[in-house]
Amino acid sequence: IEDIKGYGQKLWKEFEPKQRSIINSMAQQFELRKAATSFKKSKISKTGKLNEDKLWAYKITEDLFHQTQIVPQGKNHGILMFVDMSGSMHRQMKGTLEQMETMAMFCRRVNIPFDVYGFSDNGPSGERDITAKQLQGELTAEGGRRDFCFAHLLSSKVNNVQWNDTM
């Protein structure tokens, strides 16, 4: 198991720098679009305070008050990713996991909350009379002849050590 973990860390150290420029570009585009949307939703309102610099124009304009621009704040987004980890995905698994890691890195970079779940039709076998049970973060349910397994793989709430171990 230590050999596998060491190999995984080696692969992660090779993968992460290659993705950094892509992540930075994605983050830049996201921030630009977010700023444009925020500007589009901003409103200008009068403060109720008299602008003394405009008093001279009181006969030609009614706009004598200070104005302020109100920009809406707050986040209203999050991402849930579901990764098909069934046997039929064996040829696409490498690319699928790379895309999942890239999206997770992007979300982490721009502070978007996210969770990644994996599901498979080959879950742990056991007590078949129980239709749903909670086992160490895995939701397992019997479905027909095979077991269904649903596992929480990654979250935006993990610290750096957990992040690197999971990736």
mmCIF file of C-alpha atoms in Angstrom:
data_model
loop_
_atom_site.group_PDB
_atom_site.id
_atom_site.type_symbol
_atom_site.label_atom_id
_atom_site.label_comp_id
_atom_site.label_asym_id
_atom_site.label_seq_id
_atom_site.Cartn_x
_atom_site.Cartn_y
_atom_site.Cartn_z
ATOM 1 C CA ILE A 1 0.000 0.000 0.000
ATOM 2 C CA GLU A 2 2.874 2.386 0.727
ATOM 3 C CA ASP A 3 4.246 1.713 -2.773
ATOM 4 C CA ILE A 4 0.874 2.622 -4.291
ATOM 5 C CA LYS A 5 0.640 5.777 -2.175
ATOM 6 C CA GLY A 6 4.181 6.771 -3.176
ATOM 7 C CA TYR A 7 3.407 6.171 -6.851
ATOM 8 C CA GLY A 8 0.200 8.196 -6.519
ATOM 9 C CA GLN A 9 2.089 11.098 -4.952
ATOM 10 C CA LYS A 10 4.635 10.955 -7.771
ATOM 11 C CA LEU A 11 1.869 11.101 -10.383
ATOM 12 C CA TRP A 12 0.187 13.988 -8.553
ATOM 13 C CA LYS A 13 3.468 15.965 -8.420
ATOM 14 C CA GLU A 14 3.810 15.513 -12.194
ATOM 15 C CA PHE A 15 0.151 16.327 -12.936
ATOM 16 C CA GLU A 16 -0.320 19.430 -10.779
ATOM 17 C CA PRO A 17 2.312 21.711 -12.415
ATOM 18 C CA LYS A 18 1.034 20.804 -15.893
ATOM 19 C CA GLN A 19 -2.471 21.874 -14.910
ATOM 20 C CA ARG A 20 -1.462 25.090 -13.130
ATOM 21 C CA SER A 21 -1.502 27.274 -16.276
ATOM 22 C CA ILE A 22 -4.886 25.851 -17.320
ATOM 23 C CA ILE A 23 -6.303 26.485 -13.846
ATOM 24 C CA ASN A 24 -4.951 30.042 -13.800
ATOM 25 C CA SER A 25 -6.519 30.741 -17.192
ATOM 26 C CA MET A 26 -9.853 29.278 -16.089
ATOM 27 C CA ALA A 27 -9.732 31.322 -12.867
ATOM 28 C CA GLN A 28 -8.948 34.525 -14.766
ATOM 29 C CA GLN A 29 -11.870 33.997 -17.152
ATOM 30 C CA PHE A 30 -14.173 33.183 -14.239
ATOM 31 C CA GLU A 31 -13.164 36.327 -12.332
ATOM 32 C CA LEU A 32 -13.635 38.492 -15.449
ATOM 33 C CA ARG A 33 -17.098 37.082 -16.059
ATOM 34 C CA LYS A 34 -17.983 37.387 -12.386
ATOM 35 C CA ALA A 35 -16.896 41.041 -12.371
ATOM 36 C CA ALA A 36 -18.873 41.748 -15.565
ATOM 37 C CA THR A 37 -21.992 40.124 -14.135
ATOM 38 C CA SER A 38 -21.546 41.992 -10.871
ATOM 39 C CA PHE A 39 -21.161 45.294 -12.737
ATOM 40 C CA LYS A 40 -24.250 44.524 -14.818
ATOM 41 C CA LYS A 41 -26.257 43.915 -11.627
ATOM 42 C CA SER A 42 -24.936 47.000 -9.839
ATOM 43 C CA LYS A 43 -27.272 49.914 -9.169
ATOM 44 C CA ILE A 44 -26.638 53.612 -8.718
ATOM 45 C CA SER A 45 -28.633 55.250 -5.980
ATOM 46 C CA LYS A 46 -28.746 58.699 -4.456
ATOM 47 C CA THR A 47 -27.373 59.017 -0.950
ATOM 48 C CA GLY A 48 -29.547 61.880 0.239
ATOM 49 C CA LYS A 49 -26.469 64.058 0.803
ATOM 50 C CA LEU A 50 -26.258 67.261 -1.173
ATOM 51 C CA ASN A 51 -23.351 67.496 -3.610
ATOM 52 C CA GLU A 52 -22.108 71.044 -3.053
ATOM 53 C CA ASP A 53 -20.023 70.944 -6.237
ATOM 54 C CA LYS A 54 -23.237 70.742 -8.315
ATOM 55 C CA LEU A 55 -25.176 73.503 -6.578
ATOM 56 C CA TRP A 56 -24.316 75.953 -9.337
ATOM 57 C CA ALA A 57 -26.354 73.856 -11.804
ATOM 58 C CA TYR A 58 -29.562 73.697 -9.753
ATOM 59 C CA LYS A 59 -31.589 75.441 -12.527
ATOM 60 C CA ILE A 60 -30.573 73.058 -15.320
ATOM 61 C CA THR A 61 -30.445 69.688 -13.533
ATOM 62 C CA GLU A 62 -32.219 67.929 -10.716
ATOM 63 C CA ASP A 63 -29.210 65.740 -10.023
ATOM 64 C CA LEU A 64 -27.782 67.629 -7.028
ATOM 65 C CA PHE A 65 -27.224 64.701 -4.678
ATOM 66 C CA HIS A 66 -24.250 62.422 -4.209
ATOM 67 C CA GLN A 67 -24.601 59.038 -5.829
ATOM 68 C CA THR A 68 -23.269 55.690 -4.771
ATOM 69 C CA GLN A 69 -22.918 52.473 -6.713
ATOM 70 C CA ILE A 70 -24.287 49.394 -4.966
ATOM 71 C CA VAL A 71 -22.669 46.132 -6.101
ATOM 72 C CA PRO A 72 -24.349 42.916 -4.946
ATOM 73 C CA GLN A 73 -22.103 40.664 -2.871
ATOM 74 C CA GLY A 74 -22.277 37.020 -1.986
ATOM 75 C CA LYS A 75 -21.958 33.626 -3.541
ATOM 76 C CA ASN A 76 -24.841 31.641 -4.840
ATOM 77 C CA HIS A 77 -23.070 28.759 -6.468
ATOM 78 C CA GLY A 78 -21.513 25.417 -5.703
ATOM 79 C CA ILE A 79 -20.595 22.324 -7.677
ATOM 80 C CA LEU A 80 -21.484 18.673 -7.158
ATOM 81 C CA MET A 81 -19.544 16.189 -9.268
ATOM 82 C CA PHE A 82 -20.602 12.579 -9.708
ATOM 83 C CA VAL A 83 -17.978 10.224 -11.121
ATOM 84 C CA ASP A 84 -19.085 6.959 -12.681
ATOM 85 C CA MET A 85 -16.617 4.395 -11.346
ATOM 86 C CA SER A 86 -18.339 1.324 -12.747
ATOM 87 C CA GLY A 87 -16.517 -1.300 -14.769
ATOM 88 C CA SER A 88 -17.763 0.069 -18.090
ATOM 89 C CA MET A 89 -15.672 3.208 -17.533
ATOM 90 C CA HIS A 90 -12.310 1.402 -17.479
ATOM 91 C CA ARG A 91 -11.155 2.897 -20.807
ATOM 92 C CA GLN A 92 -12.216 6.441 -19.910
ATOM 93 C CA MET A 93 -11.280 6.414 -16.215
ATOM 94 C CA LYS A 94 -7.900 8.163 -16.582
ATOM 95 C CA GLY A 95 -9.372 11.084 -18.545
ATOM 96 C CA THR A 96 -12.427 11.257 -16.298
ATOM 97 C CA LEU A 97 -10.321 11.469 -13.148
ATOM 98 C CA GLU A 98 -8.040 14.095 -14.732
ATOM 99 C CA GLN A 99 -11.079 16.227 -15.589
ATOM 100 C CA MET A 100 -12.452 15.768 -12.074
ATOM 101 C CA GLU A 101 -9.102 16.821 -10.573
ATOM 102 C CA THR A 102 -8.882 19.828 -12.898
ATOM 103 C CA MET A 103 -12.383 20.977 -11.931
ATOM 104 C CA ALA A 104 -11.644 20.437 -8.244
ATOM 105 C CA MET A 105 -8.413 22.443 -8.547
ATOM 106 C CA PHE A 106 -10.312 25.248 -10.321
ATOM 107 C CA CYS A 107 -13.054 25.312 -7.690
ATOM 108 C CA ARG A 108 -10.489 25.383 -4.912
ATOM 109 C CA ARG A 109 -8.584 28.208 -6.653
ATOM 110 C CA VAL A 110 -11.648 30.477 -6.968
ATOM 111 C CA ASN A 111 -13.244 29.409 -3.653
ATOM 112 C CA ILE A 112 -16.288 27.674 -5.074
ATOM 113 C CA PRO A 113 -17.622 25.057 -2.657
ATOM 114 C CA PHE A 114 -17.650 21.604 -4.206
ATOM 115 C CA ASP A 115 -18.084 17.932 -3.415
ATOM 116 C CA VAL A 116 -17.110 14.915 -5.496
ATOM 117 C CA TYR A 117 -18.934 11.602 -5.228
ATOM 118 C CA GLY A 118 -18.118 8.341 -6.933
ATOM 119 C CA PHE A 119 -20.643 5.651 -7.668
ATOM 120 C CA SER A 120 -20.378 2.094 -8.865
ATOM 121 C CA ASP A 121 -22.513 -0.958 -9.388
ATOM 122 C CA ASN A 122 -19.926 -3.141 -7.663
ATOM 123 C CA GLY A 123 -20.206 -2.211 -4.002
ATOM 124 C CA PRO A 124 -19.234 -4.212 -0.942
ATOM 125 C CA SER A 125 -21.242 -7.368 -0.498
ATOM 126 C CA GLY A 126 -22.705 -8.312 2.828
ATOM 127 C CA GLU A 127 -26.041 -8.218 4.590
ATOM 128 C CA ARG A 128 -28.396 -8.294 1.622
ATOM 129 C CA ASP A 129 -31.560 -7.960 3.694
ATOM 130 C CA ILE A 130 -30.597 -4.353 4.570
ATOM 131 C CA THR A 131 -31.528 -2.147 1.625
ATOM 132 C CA ALA A 132 -29.514 0.925 2.667
ATOM 133 C CA LYS A 133 -26.767 1.388 5.250
ATOM 134 C CA GLN A 134 -24.083 3.912 6.110
ATOM 135 C CA LEU A 135 -20.527 2.468 6.196
ATOM 136 C CA GLN A 136 -17.462 4.690 6.654
ATOM 137 C CA GLY A 137 -18.689 7.465 4.376
ATOM 138 C CA GLU A 138 -20.147 5.087 1.795
ATOM 139 C CA LEU A 139 -23.833 4.723 1.070
ATOM 140 C CA THR A 140 -24.578 1.202 -0.061
ATOM 141 C CA ALA A 141 -27.910 0.008 -1.390
ATOM 142 C CA GLU A 142 -28.949 -3.264 -2.941
ATOM 143 C CA GLY A 143 -30.319 -2.903 -6.439
ATOM 144 C CA GLY A 144 -31.347 -6.022 -8.334
ATOM 145 C CA ARG A 145 -28.554 -8.582 -8.577
ATOM 146 C CA ARG A 146 -25.679 -6.178 -7.861
ATOM 147 C CA ASP A 147 -24.857 -3.791 -5.074
ATOM 148 C CA PHE A 148 -24.749 -0.052 -5.642
ATOM 149 C CA CYS A 149 -21.986 1.922 -3.921
ATOM 150 C CA PHE A 150 -21.902 5.700 -3.504
ATOM 151 C CA ALA A 151 -18.773 7.229 -1.904
ATOM 152 C CA HIS A 152 -17.768 10.779 -0.992
ATOM 153 C CA LEU A 153 -14.365 11.211 -2.662
ATOM 154 C CA LEU A 154 -13.374 14.854 -2.224
ATOM 155 C CA SER A 155 -14.620 18.096 -0.713
ATOM 156 C CA SER A 156 -13.677 21.744 -0.689
ATOM 157 C CA LYS A 157 -13.588 21.538 3.111
ATOM 158 C CA VAL A 158 -10.416 19.418 3.318
ATOM 159 C CA ASN A 159 -7.077 20.807 4.499
ATOM 160 C CA ASN A 160 -3.901 20.769 2.363
ATOM 161 C CA VAL A 161 -2.631 17.423 3.680
ATOM 162 C CA GLN A 162 -5.962 15.682 3.019
ATOM 163 C CA TRP A 163 -6.163 17.410 -0.381
ATOM 164 C CA ASN A 164 -2.768 16.111 -1.508
ATOM 165 C CA ASP A 165 -3.442 12.621 -0.151
ATOM 166 C CA THR A 166 -6.800 12.425 -1.919
ATOM 167 C CA MET A 167 -5.554 13.844 -5.207
#
